[in-house]
Amino acid sequence: MYIIVGGTGHVGSAVAKTLLDEGKAVTIVTRNPEKAGAWRQRGAEVALADVHDVTSLRQVFRHGKRAFLLNPNADISSDTDREERKTVRCLLEAIDGSGLEKVVAQSTMGAQPGEECGDLNVLYELEVGLRNQPIPASVVRAAYYYSNRDAMLGSIKRDGVLSTMLPANLKLPMVAPEDLGRVAARLLQEPIEQIGPSRGRNGTPLMTLPPPSPPLLAGLSAST
């Protein structure tokens, strides 16, 4: 049984779909019961648990042998660094004593020690925590997600502008969540002794974030 934390998000769902398509047994961890039905129809089991409930999450892990760990984004109205560090601690506590034989964790290409750099610091602490515990672990360090644009579709549709703090001509290594899902699913199935970091770029080109095109805007308008 493969346990997928964050299985209803972009990357976690891609991991789960890849494993299910290969005929593997999968449990999706979610705190939202409204998302359970669709996954059960696909053949997955669903465990309703909050990642901050360490005892419940550890019990879920005990029903599997391998797990995919993803640190969910905190509410942007909160102190996101504090909340996401709390979640990292809960994940690490929950795998302790879980009986898992291997874990794969989602991180970021720019993970580094420090403060007030968001995911770069928080996910680095997740990596360090995994290195300092006994369960064999692999880490996927991902490039910039194509799907980061999804949250911007409302303002793009309203204003016709892609708001970003990135320079217009900055080229970034970019990757699709579906590709990350396939990478993570492969790592989950590899022999226990095959562990370590994996770069989630793997041949993707450097690309810019262009302004919204007229076809995109027309498509968004037609969707209402």
PDB file of C-alpha atoms in Angstrom:
ATOM      1  CA  MET A   1       0.000   0.000   0.000  1.00  0.00           C
ATOM      2  CA  TYR A   2       1.244   3.452  -0.980  1.00  0.00           C
ATOM      3  CA  ILE A   3       0.159   6.345   1.254  1.00  0.00           C
ATOM      4  CA  ILE A   4      -0.108   9.713  -0.501  1.00  0.00           C
ATOM      5  CA  VAL A   5      -0.117  12.868   1.629  1.00  0.00           C
ATOM      6  CA  GLY A   6      -1.474  15.824  -0.328  1.00  0.00           C
ATOM      7  CA  GLY A   7      -3.145  13.428  -2.732  1.00  0.00           C
ATOM      8  CA  THR A   8      -5.850  15.895  -3.768  1.00  0.00           C
ATOM      9  CA  GLY A   9      -3.392  18.573  -4.943  1.00  0.00           C
ATOM     10  CA  HIS A  10      -1.594  18.934  -8.265  1.00  0.00           C
ATOM     11  CA  VAL A  11       1.496  16.846  -7.524  1.00  0.00           C
ATOM     12  CA  GLY A  12       0.021  14.397  -5.029  1.00  0.00           C
ATOM     13  CA  SER A  13      -2.866  13.544  -7.334  1.00  0.00           C
ATOM     14  CA  ALA A  14      -0.401  12.959 -10.173  1.00  0.00           C
ATOM     15  CA  VAL A  15       1.529  10.520  -7.963  1.00  0.00           C
ATOM     16  CA  ALA A  16      -1.677   8.720  -6.985  1.00  0.00           C
ATOM     17  CA  LYS A  17      -3.008   8.514 -10.562  1.00  0.00           C
ATOM     18  CA  THR A  18       0.290   7.113 -11.822  1.00  0.00           C
ATOM     19  CA  LEU A  19       0.321   4.388  -9.173  1.00  0.00           C
ATOM     20  CA  LEU A  20      -3.362   3.541  -9.670  1.00  0.00           C
ATOM     21  CA  ASP A  21      -2.879   3.307 -13.429  1.00  0.00           C
ATOM     22  CA  GLU A  22      -0.133   0.765 -12.729  1.00  0.00           C
ATOM     23  CA  GLY A  23      -2.487  -1.301 -10.596  1.00  0.00           C
ATOM     24  CA  LYS A  24      -0.964  -0.363  -7.219  1.00  0.00           C
ATOM     25  CA  ALA A  25      -2.889  -0.059  -3.966  1.00  0.00           C
ATOM     26  CA  VAL A  26      -3.115   3.592  -2.914  1.00  0.00           C
ATOM     27  CA  THR A  27      -4.469   5.464   0.095  1.00  0.00           C
ATOM     28  CA  ILE A  28      -5.150   9.180  -0.284  1.00  0.00           C
ATOM     29  CA  VAL A  29      -4.762  11.282   2.856  1.00  0.00           C
ATOM     30  CA  THR A  30      -7.111  14.254   2.916  1.00  0.00           C
ATOM     31  CA  ARG A  31      -9.001  16.262   5.502  1.00  0.00           C
ATOM     32  CA  ASN A  32     -11.773  17.088   3.034  1.00  0.00           C
ATOM     33  CA  PRO A  33     -14.490  14.399   2.882  1.00  0.00           C
ATOM     34  CA  GLU A  34     -15.974  16.031  -0.219  1.00  0.00           C
ATOM     35  CA  LYS A  35     -12.951  14.894  -2.224  1.00  0.00           C
ATOM     36  CA  ALA A  36     -13.118  11.278  -1.081  1.00  0.00           C
ATOM     37  CA  GLY A  37     -15.788   9.989  -3.461  1.00  0.00           C
ATOM     38  CA  ALA A  38     -13.939  10.665  -6.698  1.00  0.00           C
ATOM     39  CA  TRP A  39     -10.848   8.866  -5.439  1.00  0.00           C
ATOM     40  CA  ARG A  40     -12.813   5.856  -4.257  1.00  0.00           C
ATOM     41  CA  GLN A  41     -14.365   5.638  -7.720  1.00  0.00           C
ATOM     42  CA  ARG A  42     -10.836   5.485  -9.158  1.00  0.00           C
ATOM     43  CA  GLY A  43     -10.021   2.557  -6.875  1.00  0.00           C
ATOM     44  CA  ALA A  44      -8.134   4.317  -4.084  1.00  0.00           C
ATOM     45  CA  GLU A  45      -8.745   4.079  -0.391  1.00  0.00           C
ATOM     46  CA  VAL A  46      -9.216   7.378   1.438  1.00  0.00           C
ATOM     47  CA  ALA A  47      -8.061   8.270   4.948  1.00  0.00           C
ATOM     48  CA  LEU A  48      -9.614  11.382   6.456  1.00  0.00           C
ATOM     49  CA  ALA A  49      -6.876  12.903   8.594  1.00  0.00           C
ATOM     50  CA  ASP A  50      -5.368  16.291   9.358  1.00  0.00           C
ATOM     51  CA  VAL A  51      -1.588  16.426   8.968  1.00  0.00           C
ATOM     52  CA  HIS A  52      -1.399  18.209  12.338  1.00  0.00           C
ATOM     53  CA  ASP A  53      -2.987  15.195  14.060  1.00  0.00           C
ATOM     54  CA  VAL A  54       0.220  13.206  14.473  1.00  0.00           C
ATOM     55  CA  THR A  55      -1.392  10.185  16.130  1.00  0.00           C
ATOM     56  CA  SER A  56      -4.041   9.771  13.432  1.00  0.00           C
ATOM     57  CA  LEU A  57      -1.557  10.309  10.626  1.00  0.00           C
ATOM     58  CA  ARG A  58       0.846   7.737  12.088  1.00  0.00           C
ATOM     59  CA  GLN A  59      -2.008   5.235  12.191  1.00  0.00           C
ATOM     60  CA  VAL A  60      -2.653   5.863   8.495  1.00  0.00           C
ATOM     61  CA  PHE A  61       1.026   5.309   7.703  1.00  0.00           C
ATOM     62  CA  ARG A  62       0.943   1.997   9.576  1.00  0.00           C
ATOM     63  CA  HIS A  63      -1.455   0.665   6.924  1.00  0.00           C
ATOM     64  CA  GLY A  64       1.150   1.124   4.209  1.00  0.00           C
ATOM     65  CA  LYS A  65       4.753   0.335   3.380  1.00  0.00           C
ATOM     66  CA  ARG A  66       5.771   3.433   1.430  1.00  0.00           C
ATOM     67  CA  ALA A  67       4.587   7.038   1.555  1.00  0.00           C
ATOM     68  CA  PHE A  68       4.748  10.213  -0.483  1.00  0.00           C
ATOM     69  CA  LEU A  69       5.108  13.314   1.701  1.00  0.00           C
ATOM     70  CA  LEU A  70       4.087  16.787   0.606  1.00  0.00           C
ATOM     71  CA  ASN A  71       4.071  19.759   2.947  1.00  0.00           C
ATOM     72  CA  PRO A  72       0.794  21.592   2.207  1.00  0.00           C
ATOM     73  CA  ASN A  73       0.715  25.349   1.769  1.00  0.00           C
ATOM     74  CA  ALA A  74      -0.451  27.322   4.771  1.00  0.00           C
ATOM     75  CA  ASP A  75      -3.238  29.875   4.607  1.00  0.00           C
ATOM     76  CA  ILE A  76      -1.626  33.025   3.175  1.00  0.00           C
ATOM     77  CA  SER A  77      -3.439  35.116   5.797  1.00  0.00           C
ATOM     78  CA  SER A  78      -1.434  33.340   8.518  1.00  0.00           C
ATOM     79  CA  ASP A  79       2.249  33.361   9.433  1.00  0.00           C
ATOM     80  CA  THR A  80       3.035  30.898   6.649  1.00  0.00           C
ATOM     81  CA  ASP A  81       6.621  30.182   7.733  1.00  0.00           C
ATOM     82  CA  ARG A  82       5.508  29.304  11.252  1.00  0.00           C
ATOM     83  CA  GLU A  83       2.552  27.195  10.104  1.00  0.00           C
ATOM     84  CA  GLU A  84       4.462  25.305   7.427  1.00  0.00           C
ATOM     85  CA  ARG A  85       7.332  24.580   9.804  1.00  0.00           C
ATOM     86  CA  LYS A  86       4.753  23.189  12.211  1.00  0.00           C
ATOM     87  CA  THR A  87       3.470  20.898   9.472  1.00  0.00           C
ATOM     88  CA  VAL A  88       6.999  19.686   8.709  1.00  0.00           C
ATOM     89  CA  ARG A  89       7.455  18.779  12.373  1.00  0.00           C
ATOM     90  CA  CYS A  90       4.148  16.893  12.362  1.00  0.00           C
ATOM     91  CA  LEU A  91       5.061  14.910   9.253  1.00  0.00           C
ATOM     92  CA  LEU A  92       8.414  13.929  10.725  1.00  0.00           C
ATOM     93  CA  GLU A  93       6.813  12.938  14.026  1.00  0.00           C
ATOM     94  CA  ALA A  94       4.133  10.910  12.244  1.00  0.00           C
ATOM     95  CA  ILE A  95       6.571   8.756  10.261  1.00  0.00           C
ATOM     96  CA  ASP A  96       8.496   7.976  13.463  1.00  0.00           C
ATOM     97  CA  GLY A  97       7.298   4.589  14.632  1.00  0.00           C
ATOM     98  CA  SER A  98       5.078   4.180  11.570  1.00  0.00           C
ATOM     99  CA  GLY A  99       6.758   1.061  10.231  1.00  0.00           C
ATOM    100  CA  LEU A 100       7.208   2.604   6.773  1.00  0.00           C
ATOM    101  CA  GLU A 101      10.031   1.083   4.781  1.00  0.00           C
ATOM    102  CA  LYS A 102      10.613   4.072   2.465  1.00  0.00           C
ATOM    103  CA  VAL A 103       9.382   7.638   1.913  1.00  0.00           C
ATOM    104  CA  VAL A 104       9.573  10.069  -1.004  1.00  0.00           C
ATOM    105  CA  ALA A 105       9.190  13.782  -0.269  1.00  0.00           C
ATOM    106  CA  GLN A 106       8.439  16.746  -2.500  1.00  0.00           C
ATOM    107  CA  SER A 107      10.858  19.653  -2.113  1.00  0.00           C
ATOM    108  CA  THR A 108      12.064  22.521  -4.277  1.00  0.00           C
ATOM    109  CA  MET A 109      15.124  23.093  -6.423  1.00  0.00           C
ATOM    110  CA  GLY A 110      16.129  26.146  -4.380  1.00  0.00           C
ATOM    111  CA  ALA A 111      15.874  24.530  -0.933  1.00  0.00           C
ATOM    112  CA  GLN A 112      18.388  26.170   1.397  1.00  0.00           C
ATOM    113  CA  PRO A 113      18.904  27.022   5.071  1.00  0.00           C
ATOM    114  CA  GLY A 114      17.756  30.410   6.315  1.00  0.00           C
ATOM    115  CA  GLU A 115      14.776  32.474   7.374  1.00  0.00           C
ATOM    116  CA  GLU A 116      11.900  34.287   5.651  1.00  0.00           C
ATOM    117  CA  CYS A 117      12.380  32.669   2.239  1.00  0.00           C
ATOM    118  CA  GLY A 118       9.216  30.608   2.389  1.00  0.00           C
ATOM    119  CA  ASP A 119       9.348  27.128   0.872  1.00  0.00           C
ATOM    120  CA  LEU A 120      13.070  27.388   0.217  1.00  0.00           C
ATOM    121  CA  ASN A 121      13.773  27.306   3.958  1.00  0.00           C
ATOM    122  CA  VAL A 122      10.826  25.220   5.129  1.00  0.00           C
ATOM    123  CA  LEU A 123      11.399  22.397   2.659  1.00  0.00           C
ATOM    124  CA  TYR A 124      15.121  22.425   3.388  1.00  0.00           C
ATOM    125  CA  GLU A 125      14.193  21.694   7.004  1.00  0.00           C
ATOM    126  CA  LEU A 126      12.027  18.815   5.798  1.00  0.00           C
ATOM    127  CA  GLU A 127      15.012  17.430   3.873  1.00  0.00           C
ATOM    128  CA  VAL A 128      17.271  17.745   6.931  1.00  0.00           C
ATOM    129  CA  GLY A 129      14.668  16.057   9.110  1.00  0.00           C
ATOM    130  CA  LEU A 130      14.431  13.135   6.688  1.00  0.00           C
ATOM    131  CA  ARG A 131      18.203  12.753   6.615  1.00  0.00           C
ATOM    132  CA  ASN A 132      18.259  12.582  10.414  1.00  0.00           C
ATOM    133  CA  GLN A 133      15.743   9.750  10.777  1.00  0.00           C
ATOM    134  CA  PRO A 134      16.167   6.051   9.993  1.00  0.00           C
ATOM    135  CA  ILE A 135      13.585   5.455   7.230  1.00  0.00           C
ATOM    136  CA  PRO A 136      15.204   5.455   3.747  1.00  0.00           C
ATOM    137  CA  ALA A 137      14.093   8.620   1.951  1.00  0.00           C
ATOM    138  CA  SER A 138      14.272  10.133  -1.503  1.00  0.00           C
ATOM    139  CA  VAL A 139      13.640  13.826  -2.171  1.00  0.00           C
ATOM    140  CA  VAL A 140      12.326  15.364  -5.392  1.00  0.00           C
ATOM    141  CA  ARG A 141      13.652  18.893  -5.823  1.00  0.00           C
ATOM    142  CA  ALA A 142      11.257  20.427  -8.306  1.00  0.00           C
ATOM    143  CA  ALA A 143      11.638  23.378 -10.642  1.00  0.00           C
ATOM    144  CA  TYR A 144       8.981  26.107 -11.081  1.00  0.00           C
ATOM    145  CA  TYR A 145       5.514  24.620 -11.570  1.00  0.00           C
ATOM    146  CA  TYR A 146       3.550  25.391 -14.717  1.00  0.00           C
ATOM    147  CA  SER A 147       0.465  25.092 -12.514  1.00  0.00           C
ATOM    148  CA  ASN A 148       1.511  28.104 -10.418  1.00  0.00           C
ATOM    149  CA  ARG A 149      -0.509  30.086 -12.927  1.00  0.00           C
ATOM    150  CA  ASP A 150      -3.724  28.380 -11.871  1.00  0.00           C
ATOM    151  CA  ALA A 151      -4.223  30.630  -8.845  1.00  0.00           C
ATOM    152  CA  MET A 152      -3.786  33.664 -11.089  1.00  0.00           C
ATOM    153  CA  LEU A 153      -6.538  32.815 -13.577  1.00  0.00           C
ATOM    154  CA  GLY A 154      -9.134  34.937 -11.794  1.00  0.00           C
ATOM    155  CA  SER A 155      -7.078  38.136 -11.972  1.00  0.00           C
ATOM    156  CA  ILE A 156      -5.913  37.324 -15.514  1.00  0.00           C
ATOM    157  CA  LYS A 157      -9.528  36.961 -16.587  1.00  0.00           C
ATOM    158  CA  ARG A 158     -10.590  40.145 -14.795  1.00  0.00           C
ATOM    159  CA  ASP A 159      -7.686  42.429 -15.730  1.00  0.00           C
ATOM    160  CA  GLY A 160      -6.002  40.775 -18.702  1.00  0.00           C
ATOM    161  CA  VAL A 161      -2.710  41.016 -16.807  1.00  0.00           C
ATOM    162  CA  LEU A 162      -0.424  38.363 -15.352  1.00  0.00           C
ATOM    163  CA  SER A 163       0.779  39.885 -12.084  1.00  0.00           C
ATOM    164  CA  THR A 164       4.180  38.604 -11.023  1.00  0.00           C
ATOM    165  CA  MET A 165       7.208  39.776  -9.073  1.00  0.00           C
ATOM    166  CA  LEU A 166       9.465  38.030 -11.602  1.00  0.00           C
ATOM    167  CA  PRO A 167      11.208  40.071 -14.325  1.00  0.00           C
ATOM    168  CA  ALA A 168       9.398  39.786 -17.650  1.00  0.00           C
ATOM    169  CA  ASN A 169      12.347  38.183 -19.471  1.00  0.00           C
ATOM    170  CA  LEU A 170      13.561  35.940 -16.657  1.00  0.00           C
ATOM    171  CA  LYS A 171      13.983  32.374 -17.907  1.00  0.00           C
ATOM    172  CA  LEU A 172      13.104  29.649 -15.419  1.00  0.00           C
ATOM    173  CA  PRO A 173      13.425  25.878 -15.420  1.00  0.00           C
ATOM    174  CA  MET A 174       9.794  24.763 -15.404  1.00  0.00           C
ATOM    175  CA  VAL A 175       8.065  21.461 -14.828  1.00  0.00           C
ATOM    176  CA  ALA A 176       4.535  20.072 -14.925  1.00  0.00           C
ATOM    177  CA  PRO A 177       3.021  18.405 -11.828  1.00  0.00           C
ATOM    178  CA  GLU A 178       2.166  15.381 -13.979  1.00  0.00           C
ATOM    179  CA  ASP A 179       5.870  14.838 -14.682  1.00  0.00           C
ATOM    180  CA  LEU A 180       6.709  15.177 -11.001  1.00  0.00           C
ATOM    181  CA  GLY A 181       4.025  12.630 -10.215  1.00  0.00           C
ATOM    182  CA  ARG A 182       5.612  10.111 -12.550  1.00  0.00           C
ATOM    183  CA  VAL A 183       9.066  10.738 -11.056  1.00  0.00           C
ATOM    184  CA  ALA A 184       7.802  10.333  -7.491  1.00  0.00           C
ATOM    185  CA  ALA A 185       5.846   7.186  -8.351  1.00  0.00           C
ATOM    186  CA  ARG A 186       8.981   5.661  -9.865  1.00  0.00           C
ATOM    187  CA  LEU A 187      11.044   6.541  -6.795  1.00  0.00           C
ATOM    188  CA  LEU A 188       8.420   5.038  -4.500  1.00  0.00           C
ATOM    189  CA  GLN A 189       8.704   1.729  -6.331  1.00  0.00           C
ATOM    190  CA  GLU A 190      12.476   1.573  -6.531  1.00  0.00           C
ATOM    191  CA  PRO A 191      14.421  -0.753  -4.196  1.00  0.00           C
ATOM    192  CA  ILE A 192      14.831   0.575  -0.674  1.00  0.00           C
ATOM    193  CA  GLU A 193      18.562   1.058  -1.096  1.00  0.00           C
ATOM    194  CA  GLN A 194      18.042   3.422  -4.039  1.00  0.00           C
ATOM    195  CA  ILE A 195      17.548   6.727  -2.256  1.00  0.00           C
ATOM    196  CA  GLY A 196      18.776  10.302  -2.405  1.00  0.00           C
ATOM    197  CA  PRO A 197      17.887  13.579  -4.138  1.00  0.00           C
ATOM    198  CA  SER A 198      16.245  13.734  -7.549  1.00  0.00           C
ATOM    199  CA  ARG A 199      16.124  16.878  -9.623  1.00  0.00           C
ATOM    200  CA  GLY A 200      12.608  17.584 -10.845  1.00  0.00           C
ATOM    201  CA  ARG A 201      13.731  19.414 -13.963  1.00  0.00           C
ATOM    202  CA  ASN A 202      15.022  16.500 -16.033  1.00  0.00           C
ATOM    203  CA  GLY A 203      15.385  18.086 -19.445  1.00  0.00           C
ATOM    204  CA  THR A 204      12.692  20.752 -19.226  1.00  0.00           C
ATOM    205  CA  PRO A 205      13.595  23.951 -21.088  1.00  0.00           C
ATOM    206  CA  LEU A 206      14.222  27.350 -19.591  1.00  0.00           C
ATOM    207  CA  MET A 207      11.074  29.358 -20.203  1.00  0.00           C
ATOM    208  CA  THR A 208       9.654  32.789 -19.466  1.00  0.00           C
ATOM    209  CA  LEU A 209       6.174  33.578 -18.160  1.00  0.00           C
ATOM    210  CA  PRO A 210       4.683  35.450 -21.130  1.00  0.00           C
ATOM    211  CA  PRO A 211       1.757  37.853 -20.780  1.00  0.00           C
ATOM    212  CA  PRO A 212      -1.711  36.355 -21.271  1.00  0.00           C
ATOM    213  CA  SER A 213      -2.394  35.780 -24.944  1.00  0.00           C
ATOM    214  CA  PRO A 214      -5.650  36.763 -26.698  1.00  0.00           C
ATOM    215  CA  PRO A 215      -6.610  33.056 -27.196  1.00  0.00           C
ATOM    216  CA  LEU A 216      -6.163  32.433 -23.455  1.00  0.00           C
ATOM    217  CA  LEU A 217      -8.272  35.438 -22.536  1.00  0.00           C
ATOM    218  CA  ALA A 218     -10.934  34.442 -25.066  1.00  0.00           C
ATOM    219  CA  GLY A 219     -11.015  30.919 -23.649  1.00  0.00           C
ATOM    220  CA  LEU A 220     -11.378  32.220 -20.108  1.00  0.00           C
ATOM    221  CA  SER A 221     -14.236  34.481 -21.140  1.00  0.00           C
ATOM    222  CA  ALA A 222     -15.995  31.606 -22.897  1.00  0.00           C
ATOM    223  CA  SER A 223     -15.775  29.438 -19.788  1.00  0.00           C
ATOM    224  CA  THR A 224     -18.188  31.651 -17.815  1.00  0.00           C
TER     225      THR A 224
END
